Amino acid sequence: ATDAVAGLVGRYHEAAALDGVLLNCCHSLAQAKAIVAEGVPVCVGAEGPVTDGGALLYASEFWTGVAAGHSLRRAHNLATHALARASKRDDYRCVVSAAPREVPPETPSDEPPPLR
């Protein structure tokens, strides 16, 4: 299933030049890594189980960050920071392509604010 999902997303990426993919579901880290291997610069997946509340909070914060003009990496950092503030144990990981021309290295502005 991982290869099938990655292949499908990879074909779509060739046609539409995706900037990134969010897999907002349980145990999706292997698929995220496979999607990045297909050429998509950034993919977010969860290493383990994801609660409904955590998935909703993560998606809301992530897409709010994207809509505000933040990079996908920064949006991911803001969303995981929100999960930590809410004491959600959902464990999302941001998988980034090694191709530096596609995804610039993280800059200090990509860091979320410190926990209060």
MMTF fields as JSON, N, C-alpha, C and O atoms, coordinates in Angstrom:
{
  "mmtfVersion": "1.0.0",
  "mmtfProducer": "UNKNOWN",
  "numBonds": 463,
  "numAtoms": 464,
  "numGroups": 116,
  "numChains": 1,
  "numModels": 1,
  "chainsPerModel": [1],
  "groupsPerChain": [116],
  "chainIdList": ["A"],
  "bondAtomList": [4, 2, 8, 6, 12, 10, 16, 14, 20, 18, 24, 22, 28, 26, 32, 30, 36, 34, 40, 38, 44, 42, 48, 46, 52, 50, 56, 54, 60, 58, 64, 62, 68, 66, 72, 70, 76, 74, 80, 78, 84, 82, 88, 86, 92, 90, 96, 94, 100, 98, 104, 102, 108, 106, 112, 110, 116, 114, 120, 118, 124, 122, 128, 126, 132, 130, 136, 134, 140, 138, 144, 142, 148, 146, 152, 150, 156, 154, 160, 158, 164, 162, 168, 166, 172, 170, 176, 174, 180, 178, 184, 182, 188, 186, 192, 190, 196, 194, 200, 198, 204, 202, 208, 206, 212, 210, 216, 214, 220, 218, 224, 222, 228, 226, 232, 230, 236, 234, 240, 238, 244, 242, 248, 246, 252, 250, 256, 254, 260, 258, 264, 262, 268, 266, 272, 270, 276, 274, 280, 278, 284, 282, 288, 286, 292, 290, 296, 294, 300, 298, 304, 302, 308, 306, 312, 310, 316, 314, 320, 318, 324, 322, 328, 326, 332, 330, 336, 334, 340, 338, 344, 342, 348, 346, 352, 350, 356, 354, 360, 358, 364, 362, 368, 366, 372, 370, 376, 374, 380, 378, 384, 382, 388, 386, 392, 390, 396, 394, 400, 398, 404, 402, 408, 406, 412, 410, 416, 414, 420, 418, 424, 422, 428, 426, 432, 430, 436, 434, 440, 438, 444, 442, 448, 446, 452, 450, 456, 454, 460, 458],
  "bondOrderList": [1, 1, 1, 1, 1, 1, 1, 1, 1, 1, 1, 1, 1, 1, 1, 1, 1, 1, 1, 1, 1, 1, 1, 1, 1, 1, 1, 1, 1, 1, 1, 1, 1, 1, 1, 1, 1, 1, 1, 1, 1, 1, 1, 1, 1, 1, 1, 1, 1, 1, 1, 1, 1, 1, 1, 1, 1, 1, 1, 1, 1, 1, 1, 1, 1, 1, 1, 1, 1, 1, 1, 1, 1, 1, 1, 1, 1, 1, 1, 1, 1, 1, 1, 1, 1, 1, 1, 1, 1, 1, 1, 1, 1, 1, 1, 1, 1, 1, 1, 1, 1, 1, 1, 1, 1, 1, 1, 1, 1, 1, 1, 1, 1, 1, 1],
  "groupList": [{"groupName": "ALA", "atomNameList": ["N", "CA", "C", "O"], "elementList": ["N", "C", "C", "O"], "formalChargeList": [0, 0, 0, 0], "bondAtomList": [1, 0, 2, 1, 3, 2], "bondOrderList": [1, 1, 2], "singleLetterCode": "A", "chemCompType": "L-PEPTIDE LINKING"}, {"groupName": "THR", "atomNameList": ["N", "CA", "C", "O"], "elementList": ["N", "C", "C", "O"], "formalChargeList": [0, 0, 0, 0], "bondAtomList": [1, 0, 2, 1, 3, 2], "bondOrderList": [1, 1, 2], "singleLetterCode": "T", "chemCompType": "L-PEPTIDE LINKING"}, {"groupName": "ASP", "atomNameList": ["N", "CA", "C", "O"], "elementList": ["N", "C", "C", "O"], "formalChargeList": [0, 0, 0, 0], "bondAtomList": [1, 0, 2, 1, 3, 2], "bondOrderList": [1, 1, 2], "singleLetterCode": "D", "chemCompType": "L-PEPTIDE LINKING"}, {"groupName": "VAL", "atomNameList": ["N", "CA", "C", "O"], "elementList": ["N", "C", "C", "O"], "formalChargeList": [0, 0, 0, 0], "bondAtomList": [1, 0, 2, 1, 3, 2], "bondOrderList": [1, 1, 2], "singleLetterCode": "V", "chemCompType": "L-PEPTIDE LINKING"}, {"groupName": "GLY", "atomNameList": ["N", "CA", "C", "O"], "elementList": ["N", "C", "C", "O"], "formalChargeList": [0, 0, 0, 0], "bondAtomList": [1, 0, 2, 1, 3, 2], "bondOrderList": [1, 1, 2], "singleLetterCode": "G", "chemCompType": "PEPTIDE LINKING"}, {"groupName": "LEU", "atomNameList": ["N", "CA", "C", "O"], "elementList": ["N", "C", "C", "O"], "formalChargeList": [0, 0, 0, 0], "bondAtomList": [1, 0, 2, 1, 3, 2], "bondOrderList": [1, 1, 2], "singleLetterCode": "L", "chemCompType": "L-PEPTIDE LINKING"}, {"groupName": "ARG", "atomNameList": ["N", "CA", "C", "O"], "elementList": ["N", "C", "C", "O"], "formalChargeList": [0, 0, 0, 0], "bondAtomList": [1, 0, 2, 1, 3, 2], "bondOrderList": [1, 1, 2], "singleLetterCode": "R", "chemCompType": "L-PEPTIDE LINKING"}, {"groupName": "TYR", "atomNameList": ["N", "CA", "C", "O"], "elementList": ["N", "C", "C", "O"], "formalChargeList": [0, 0, 0, 0], "bondAtomList": [1, 0, 2, 1, 3, 2], "bondOrderList": [1, 1, 2], "singleLetterCode": "Y", "chemCompType": "L-PEPTIDE LINKING"}, {"groupName": "HIS", "atomNameList": ["N", "CA", "C", "O"], "elementList": ["N", "C", "C", "O"], "formalChargeList": [0, 0, 0, 0], "bondAtomList": [1, 0, 2, 1, 3, 2], "bondOrderList": [1, 1, 2], "singleLetterCode": "H", "chemCompType": "L-PEPTIDE LINKING"}, {"groupName": "GLU", "atomNameList": ["N", "CA", "C", "O"], "elementList": ["N", "C", "C", "O"], "formalChargeList": [0, 0, 0, 0], "bondAtomList": [1, 0, 2, 1, 3, 2], "bondOrderList": [1, 1, 2], "singleLetterCode": "E", "chemCompType": "L-PEPTIDE LINKING"}, {"groupName": "ASN", "atomNameList": ["N", "CA", "C", "O"], "elementList": ["N", "C", "C", "O"], "formalChargeList": [0, 0, 0, 0], "bondAtomList": [1, 0, 2, 1, 3, 2], "bondOrderList": [1, 1, 2], "singleLetterCode": "N", "chemCompType": "L-PEPTIDE LINKING"}, {"groupName": "CYS", "atomNameList": ["N", "CA", "C", "O"], "elementList": ["N", "C", "C", "O"], "formalChargeList": [0, 0, 0, 0], "bondAtomList": [1, 0, 2, 1, 3, 2], "bondOrderList": [1, 1, 2], "singleLetterCode": "C", "chemCompType": "L-PEPTIDE LINKING"}, {"groupName": "SER", "atomNameList": ["N", "CA", "C", "O"], "elementList": ["N", "C", "C", "O"], "formalChargeList": [0, 0, 0, 0], "bondAtomList": [1, 0, 2, 1, 3, 2], "bondOrderList": [1, 1, 2], "singleLetterCode": "S", "chemCompType": "L-PEPTIDE LINKING"}, {"groupName": "GLN", "atomNameList": ["N", "CA", "C", "O"], "elementList": ["N", "C", "C", "O"], "formalChargeList": [0, 0, 0, 0], "bondAtomList": [1, 0, 2, 1, 3, 2], "bondOrderList": [1, 1, 2], "singleLetterCode": "Q", "chemCompType": "L-PEPTIDE LINKING"}, {"groupName": "LYS", "atomNameList": ["N", "CA", "C", "O"], "elementList": ["N", "C", "C", "O"], "formalChargeList": [0, 0, 0, 0], "bondAtomList": [1, 0, 2, 1, 3, 2], "bondOrderList": [1, 1, 2], "singleLetterCode": "K", "chemCompType": "L-PEPTIDE LINKING"}, {"groupName": "ILE", "atomNameList": ["N", "CA", "C", "O"], "elementList": ["N", "C", "C", "O"], "formalChargeList": [0, 0, 0, 0], "bondAtomList": [1, 0, 2, 1, 3, 2], "bondOrderList": [1, 1, 2], "singleLetterCode": "I", "chemCompType": "L-PEPTIDE LINKING"}, {"groupName": "PRO", "atomNameList": ["N", "CA", "C", "O"], "elementList": ["N", "C", "C", "O"], "formalChargeList": [0, 0, 0, 0], "bondAtomList": [1, 0, 2, 1, 3, 2], "bondOrderList": [1, 1, 2], "singleLetterCode": "P", "chemCompType": "L-PEPTIDE LINKING"}, {"groupName": "PHE", "atomNameList": ["N", "CA", "C", "O"], "elementList": ["N", "C", "C", "O"], "formalChargeList": [0, 0, 0, 0], "bondAtomList": [1, 0, 2, 1, 3, 2], "bondOrderList": [1, 1, 2], "singleLetterCode": "F", "chemCompType": "L-PEPTIDE LINKING"}, {"groupName": "TRP", "atomNameList": ["N", "CA", "C", "O"], "elementList": ["N", "C", "C", "O"], "formalChargeList": [0, 0, 0, 0], "bondAtomList": [1, 0, 2, 1, 3, 2], "bondOrderList": [1, 1, 2], "singleLetterCode": "W", "chemCompType": "L-PEPTIDE LINKING"}],
  "groupTypeList": [0, 1, 2, 0, 3, 0, 4, 5, 3, 4, 6, 7, 8, 9, 0, 0, 0, 5, 2, 4, 3, 5, 5, 10, 11, 11, 8, 12, 5, 0, 13, 0, 14, 0, 15, 3, 0, 9, 4, 3, 16, 3, 11, 3, 4, 0, 9, 4, 16, 3, 1, 2, 4, 4, 0, 5, 5, 7, 0, 12, 9, 17, 18, 1, 4, 3, 0, 0, 4, 8, 12, 5, 6, 6, 0, 8, 10, 5, 0, 1, 8, 0, 5, 0, 6, 0, 12, 14, 6, 2, 2, 7, 6, 11, 3, 3, 12, 0, 0, 16, 6, 9, 3, 16, 16, 9, 1, 16, 12, 2, 9, 16, 16, 16, 5, 6],
  "groupIdList": [1, 2, 3, 4, 5, 6, 7, 8, 9, 10, 11, 12, 13, 14, 15, 16, 17, 18, 19, 20, 21, 22, 23, 24, 25, 26, 27, 28, 29, 30, 31, 32, 33, 34, 35, 36, 37, 38, 39, 40, 41, 42, 43, 44, 45, 46, 47, 48, 49, 50, 51, 52, 53, 54, 55, 56, 57, 58, 59, 60, 61, 62, 63, 64, 65, 66, 67, 68, 69, 70, 71, 72, 73, 74, 75, 76, 77, 78, 79, 80, 81, 82, 83, 84, 85, 86, 87, 88, 89, 90, 91, 92, 93, 94, 95, 96, 97, 98, 99, 100, 101, 102, 103, 104, 105, 106, 107, 108, 109, 110, 111, 112, 113, 114, 115, 116],
  "secStructList": [7, 2, 2, 2, 2, 2, 2, 2, 2, 2, 2, 2, 2, 2, 2, 2, 7, 7, 1, 7, 3, 3, 7, 7, 1, 6, 6, 7, 2, 2, 2, 2, 2, 2, 2, 2, 2, 6, 6, 7, 1, 3, 3, 3, 3, 3, 1, 1, 7, 7, 7, 2, 2, 2, 2, 2, 2, 2, 2, 2, 2, 2, 2, 2, 2, 2, 2, 6, 6, 7, 7, 2, 2, 2, 2, 2, 2, 2, 2, 2, 2, 2, 2, 2, 2, 6, 6, 7, 7, 7, 7, 3, 3, 3, 3, 3, 7, 1, 7, 6, 6, 6, 1, 7, 7, 7, 7, 4, 4, 4, 1, 7, 7, 7, 7, 7],
  "xCoordList": [0.819, 0.0, 0.869, 0.528, 2.001, 2.883, 3.384, 3.351, 3.852, 4.361, 3.262, 3.504, 2.051, 0.944, 0.585, 0.384, 0.505, 0.184, 1.291, 1.018, 2.539, 3.669, 3.707, 3.965, 3.455, 3.456, 2.364, 2.592, 1.181, 0.068, 0.377, 0.164, 0.877, 1.219, 2.375, 2.388, 3.339, 4.459, 4.003, 4.512, 3.053, 2.528, 1.794, 1.913, 1.041, 0.346, 1.359, 1.179, 2.431, 3.479, 4.131, 4.425, 4.357, 4.946, 4.057, 4.557, 2.745, 1.807, 1.555, 1.337, 1.583, 1.157, 2.23, 1.983, 3.419, 4.519, 4.078, 4.083, 3.701, 3.27, 4.381, 5.547, 4.033, 4.992, 5.113, 6.167, 4.045, 4.069, 2.77, 1.783, 2.79, 1.628, 1.504, 2.506, 0.268, -0.023, -0.844, -1.945, -0.309, -1.045, -1.529, -0.773, -2.747, -3.278, -3.979, -5.199, -3.166, -3.714, -2.648, -1.458, -3.1, -2.225, -1.171, -1.411, -0.012, 1.044, 1.345, 1.446, 1.49, 1.694, 3.122, 3.385, 4.049, 5.415, 6.098, 6.83, 5.874, 6.485, 5.996, 6.778, 4.711, 4.175, 4.772, 5.077, 4.944, 5.536, 6.946, 7.31, 7.728, 9.092, 9.079, 9.894, 8.158, 8.067, 7.624, 8.088, 6.735, 6.28, 7.424, 7.572, 8.23, 9.4, 10.377, 10.989, 10.514, 11.395, 10.897, 11.684, 9.603, 9.027, 9.274, 8.96, 9.838, 10.172, 9.397, 9.718, 8.385, 7.659, 8.592, 9.134, 8.79, 9.802, 9.54, 10.487, 8.28, 7.943, 6.696, 5.738, 6.716, 5.526, 5.486, 6.503, 4.325, 4.13, 3.335, 2.314, 3.805, 3.099, 3.231, 4.062, 2.426, 2.454, 3.195, 2.998, 4.053, 4.834, 3.987, 4.245, 2.999, 2.164, 0.704, 0.264, -0.066, -1.493, -1.745, -0.937, -2.869, -3.299, -4.737, -5.6, -4.983, -6.343, -7.134, -6.557, -8.442, -9.277, -9.038, -8.904, -8.983, -8.743, -7.383, -7.252, -6.368, -5.023, -4.947, -4.296, -5.613, -5.611, -6.305, -5.841, -7.406, -8.125, -7.283, -7.186, -6.674, -5.841, -4.631, -4.316, -3.952, -2.779, -3.161, -2.514, -4.216, -4.623, -5.016, -4.647, -5.748, -6.172, -4.971, -4.91, -4.023, -2.834, -1.936, -1.396, -1.778, -0.934, -1.465, -0.721, -2.742, -3.303, -3.445, -3.386, -3.629, -3.627, -2.251, -2.151, -1.197, 0.165, 0.43, 1.039, -0.026, 0.157, -0.602, -0.07, -1.844, -2.648, -2.031, -2.227, -1.281, -0.616, 0.68, 1.342, 1.039, 2.228, 3.493, 4.575, 3.38, 4.56, 4.975, 4.162, 6.255, 6.729, 6.023, 5.489, 6.03, 5.425, 6.135, 5.495, 7.44, 8.195, 7.782, 7.576, 7.662, 7.247, 5.817, 5.518, 4.931, 3.551, 3.529, 2.764, 4.376, 4.486, 4.97, 4.412, 5.99, 6.512, 5.449, 5.319, 4.698, 3.632, 2.552, 2.041, 2.208, 1.179, 1.643, 0.869, 2.884, 3.363, 3.509, 3.321, 3.842, 3.91, 2.519, 2.385, 1.497, 0.124, -0.278, -0.959, 0.139, -0.14, 0.519, -0.087, 1.752, 2.461, 1.76, 1.614, 1.33, 0.619, -0.679, -1.084, -1.327, -2.591, -2.383, -3.35, -1.123, -0.768, -1.27, -1.598, -1.328, -1.669, -0.393, 0.683, -0.507, 0.669, 0.862, 1.724, 0.07, 0.189, 1.57, 2.045, 2.21, 3.612, 3.777, 4.054, 3.603, 3.781, 5.256, 5.983, 5.686, 7.055, 7.008, 6.189, 7.891, 7.995, 9.172, 10.317, 8.908, 9.948, 10.282, 9.409, 11.549, 11.98, 12.97, 13.849, 12.819, 13.733, 15.146, 15.341, 16.11, 17.513, 17.96, 19.078, 17.105, 17.474, 17.392, 16.289, 18.525, 18.485, 17.851, 17.351, 17.852, 17.248, 15.732, 15.084, 15.156, 13.707, 13.223, 12.177, 13.952, 13.555, 14.749, 15.718, 14.707, 15.855, 16.072, 15.129, 17.304, 17.557, 16.711, 16.341, 16.421, 15.608, 16.334, 17.535, 15.593, 16.154, 15.579, 14.561, 16.202, 15.664, 14.198, 13.465, 13.758, 12.357, 11.406, 10.198, 11.929, 11.085, 10.809, 10.009, 11.455, 11.248, 9.98, 9.702, 9.208, 8.036, 8.447, 9.572, 7.545, 7.881, 8.069, 7.526, 8.815, 9.025, 7.723, 6.818, 7.646, 6.487, 6.42, 7.453, 5.238, 5.066, 4.425, 4.195],
  "yCoordList": [-1.194, 0.0, 1.268, 2.263, 1.215, 2.382, 2.757, 3.928, 1.766, 2.038, 2.542, 3.411, 1.996, 2.424, 3.886, 4.662, 4.26, 5.65, 6.577, 7.615, 6.198, 7.039, 7.183, 8.272, 6.103, 6.163, 7.074, 7.848, 6.982, 7.827, 9.304, 10.146, 9.611, 11.0, 11.466, 12.61, 10.584, 10.93, 11.296, 12.25, 10.548, 10.854, 12.195, 12.979, 12.456, 13.742, 14.875, 15.946, 14.629, 15.638, 15.989, 17.157, 14.991, 15.253, 16.181, 17.026, 16.028, 16.837, 18.208, 19.186, 18.281, 19.518, 20.19, 21.253, 19.593, 20.155, 20.512, 21.68, 19.496, 19.697, 20.305, 19.942, 21.221, 21.76, 20.847, 20.785, 20.148, 19.27, 18.519, 18.793, 17.551, 16.701, 16.534, 16.373, 16.574, 16.285, 15.01, 14.951, 13.99, 12.746, 12.789, 12.463, 13.177, 13.386, 12.117, 12.083, 11.059, 9.775, 8.977, 9.284, 7.963, 7.128, 6.405, 6.037, 6.218, 5.37, 5.68, 4.765, 6.957, 7.353, 7.81, 8.328, 7.628, 8.088, 7.348, 7.963, 6.047, 5.287, 5.815, 5.934, 6.13, 6.692, 8.07, 8.405, 8.881, 10.214, 10.109, 10.857, 9.188, 8.993, 8.529, 8.978, 7.636, 7.135, 8.247, 8.3, 9.127, 10.237, 11.206, 11.691, 11.494, 12.356, 11.691, 12.361, 10.386, 9.664, 9.767, 9.629, 10.007, 10.186, 11.586, 11.858, 12.48, 13.806, 14.956, 16.115, 14.67, 15.747, 16.318, 15.559, 17.639, 18.209, 18.013, 17.837, 18.039, 17.947, 17.085, 17.219, 16.205, 15.426, 15.234, 14.92, 15.421, 15.24, 13.973, 13.753, 13.132, 11.915, 11.69, 12.32, 10.803, 10.499, 9.194, 8.211, 9.208, 8.013, 6.916, 5.733, 7.288, 6.306, 6.671, 7.257, 6.313, 6.629, 8.129, 8.89, 8.537, 9.935, 9.964, 9.243, 10.787, 10.929, 11.859, 12.659, 11.749, 12.647, 14.099, 14.966, 14.369, 15.731, 16.253, 17.41, 15.401, 15.796, 16.054, 17.003, 15.209, 15.387, 16.688, 17.402, 16.994, 18.234, 19.447, 20.406, 19.408, 20.514, 20.697, 21.818, 19.589, 19.681, 20.301, 21.241, 19.766, 20.263, 21.737, 22.516, 22.115, 23.504, 24.437, 25.459, 24.09, 24.928, 24.912, 25.946, 23.743, 23.611, 24.484, 25.287, 24.333, 25.076, 26.561, 27.391, 26.906, 28.322, 28.922, 30.041, 28.188, 28.64, 28.795, 29.775, 27.833, 27.908, 29.115, 29.865, 29.299, 30.428, 31.768, 32.77, 31.781, 33.014, 33.266, 34.282, 32.352, 32.545, 31.907, 32.142, 31.102, 30.432, 29.265, 28.722, 28.891, 27.701, 26.474, 26.519, 25.38, 24.146, 23.668, 23.158, 23.831, 23.415, 24.247, 23.702, 25.55, 26.411, 26.094, 26.053, 25.87, 25.5, 24.206, 24.079, 23.248, 21.999, 22.288, 21.757, 23.117, 23.443, 24.116, 23.801, 25.029, 25.693, 24.697, 24.774, 23.77, 22.775, 21.808, 21.48, 21.351, 20.438, 21.172, 20.58, 22.452, 23.266, 23.369, 23.289, 23.543, 23.607, 22.283, 22.273, 21.159, 19.851, 19.739, 19.235, 20.207, 20.144, 21.01, 20.595, 22.204, 23.081, 22.439, 22.629, 21.687, 21.049, 19.675, 18.969, 19.301, 18.005, 16.823, 15.771, 17.002, 15.89, 15.086, 15.662, 13.793, 12.947, 12.493, 11.662, 13.032, 12.68, 13.08, 14.178, 12.193, 12.383, 12.53, 11.558, 13.761, 14.035, 14.278, 14.823, 13.876, 14.108, 14.77, 14.418, 15.727, 16.421, 15.814, 15.94, 15.167, 14.546, 15.526, 15.935, 15.89, 16.908, 16.291, 15.525, 16.632, 16.167, 16.648, 17.718, 15.865, 16.25, 17.223, 17.736, 17.483, 18.373, 19.83, 20.354, 20.497, 21.841, 22.875, 23.888, 22.659, 23.633, 23.627, 24.628, 22.519, 22.426, 22.925, 23.569, 22.643, 23.036, 23.69, 23.004, 25.008, 25.664, 25.171, 24.713, 25.257, 24.833, 25.645, 26.788, 25.021, 25.7, 26.936, 26.908, 27.995, 29.235, 29.493, 28.901, 30.357, 30.635, 31.062, 30.786, 31.724, 32.14, 30.973, 31.137, 29.778, 28.586, 27.939, 27.007, 28.414, 27.846, 28.41, 29.601, 27.567, 28.081, 28.87, 28.73, 29.701, 30.425, 29.452, 28.348, 29.821, 28.904, 28.63, 29.464, 27.451, 27.118, 28.036, 28.387, 28.422, 29.284, 28.514, 29.061],
  "zCoordList": [0.0, 0.0, 0.0, -0.638, 0.727, 0.788, -0.594, -0.973, -1.351, -2.695, -3.626, -4.464, -3.478, -4.333, -4.061, -4.996, -2.787, -2.426, -2.92, -3.523, -2.66, -3.08, -4.594, -5.107, -5.309, -6.769, -7.305, -8.236, -6.718, -7.135, -6.881, -7.754, -5.69, -5.373, -6.262, -6.718, -6.505, -7.373, -8.78, -9.369, -9.321, -10.663, -10.651, -11.593, -9.593, -9.496, -9.368, -9.947, -8.602, -8.425, -9.761, -10.017, -10.611, -11.935, -12.753, -13.495, -12.622, -13.4, -12.774, -13.489, -11.44, -10.783, -9.939, -9.369, -9.847, -9.059, -7.637, -7.246, -6.881, -5.495, -4.652, -4.806, -3.769, -2.806, -1.591, -0.959, -1.27, -0.109, 0.044, -0.639, 0.97, 1.231, 2.743, 3.44, 3.247, 4.643, 4.691, 4.143, 5.345, 5.57, 7.017, 7.932, 7.225, 8.569, 9.037, 9.2, 9.253, 9.674, 10.436, 10.376, 11.141, 11.963, 11.116, 9.966, 11.719, 11.157, 9.692, 8.875, 9.355, 7.96, 7.663, 6.577, 8.609, 8.395, 7.249, 6.473, 7.127, 6.023, 4.675, 3.732, 4.586, 3.351, 3.088, 1.943, 4.153, 3.981, 3.409, 2.502, 3.935, 3.432, 1.977, 1.171, 1.643, 0.267, -0.692, -1.831, -0.241, -1.075, -1.339, -2.461, -0.331, -0.528, -1.504, -2.336, -1.395, -2.325, -3.767, -4.704, -3.951, -5.289, -5.842, -7.0, -5.017, -5.514, -4.9, -5.161, -4.093, -3.414, -2.347, -1.542, -2.321, -1.421, 0.065, 0.831, 0.495, 1.913, 2.069, 1.308, 3.056, 3.383, 4.89, 5.508, 5.476, 6.907, 7.119, 6.467, 8.038, 8.412, 9.9, 10.554, 10.442, 11.873, 12.101, 11.387, 13.116, 13.414, 14.045, 13.826, 14.811, 15.501, 15.401, 14.412, 16.456, 16.436, 16.491, 17.024, 15.936, 15.938, 16.457, 15.956, 17.447, 17.956, 17.042, 16.306, 17.095, 16.292, 16.689, 15.825, 17.992, 18.461, 18.047, 17.649, 18.141, 17.723, 16.234, 15.795, 15.452, 13.997, 13.611, 12.721, 14.273, 13.987, 14.374, 13.608, 15.558, 16.011, 15.095, 14.695, 14.762, 13.897, 12.548, 12.086, 11.921, 10.601, 10.663, 9.784, 11.678, 11.81, 11.922, 11.239, 12.777, 12.965, 11.732, 11.339, 11.126, 9.942, 8.804, 8.241, 8.464, 7.336, 7.652, 6.745, 8.921, 9.305, 9.035, 8.533, 9.362, 9.087, 7.605, 7.176, 6.822, 5.363, 4.809, 3.99, 5.259, 4.78, 5.166, 4.479, 6.273, 6.716, 5.94, 6.153, 5.048, 4.222, 4.752, 4.213, 5.802, 6.347, 5.447, 4.699, 5.534, 4.825, 5.405, 6.513, 4.643, 5.136, 6.399, 7.319, 6.443, 7.627, 8.844, 9.928, 8.665, 9.777, 10.196, 11.39, 9.23, 9.555, 10.37, 11.325, 9.983, 10.743, 12.166, 13.127, 12.307, 13.633, 14.496, 15.679, 13.918, 14.667, 15.092, 16.209, 14.208, 14.517, 15.605, 16.505, 15.537, 16.581, 17.909, 18.972, 17.853, 19.064, 19.698, 20.92, 18.878, 19.387, 20.026, 21.052, 19.427, 20.02, 21.394, 22.34, 21.498, 22.783, 23.832, 24.982, 23.441, 24.383, 24.857, 26.004, 23.989, 24.329, 24.971, 25.257, 25.196, 25.798, 24.98, 25.53, 23.672, 22.782, 22.542, 22.381, 22.518, 22.341, 20.891, 20.605, 19.998, 18.589, 18.096, 18.386, 17.355, 16.993, 15.492, 14.789, 15.002, 13.581, 13.285, 14.115, 12.113, 11.669, 10.299, 9.449, 10.102, 8.826, 8.072, 8.507, 6.963, 6.149, 5.024, 4.259, 4.941, 3.991, 3.016, 3.409, 1.742, 0.709, 1.0, 1.576, 0.604, 0.773, -0.313, -0.259, -1.291, -2.395, -1.929, -1.781, -1.695, -1.133, -2.046, -1.556, -3.345, -4.241, -4.099, -4.402, -3.646, -3.514, -2.153, -2.073, -1.105, 0.238, 0.905, 1.228, 1.124, 1.749, 3.164, 3.808, 3.664, 5.037, 6.0, 5.732, 7.118, 8.127, 8.639, 8.909, 8.764, 9.28, 10.661, 11.018, 11.445, 12.779, 12.753, 13.703, 11.694, 11.618, 11.46, 11.637, 11.125, 10.998, 12.347, 12.429, 13.401, 14.724, 15.355, 15.222, 16.041, 16.727, 17.956, 18.437, 18.472, 19.686, 20.844, 20.797, 21.877, 23.003, 23.758, 23.784, 24.369, 25.186, 26.387, 26.957, 26.775, 27.957, 29.065, 30.144]
}
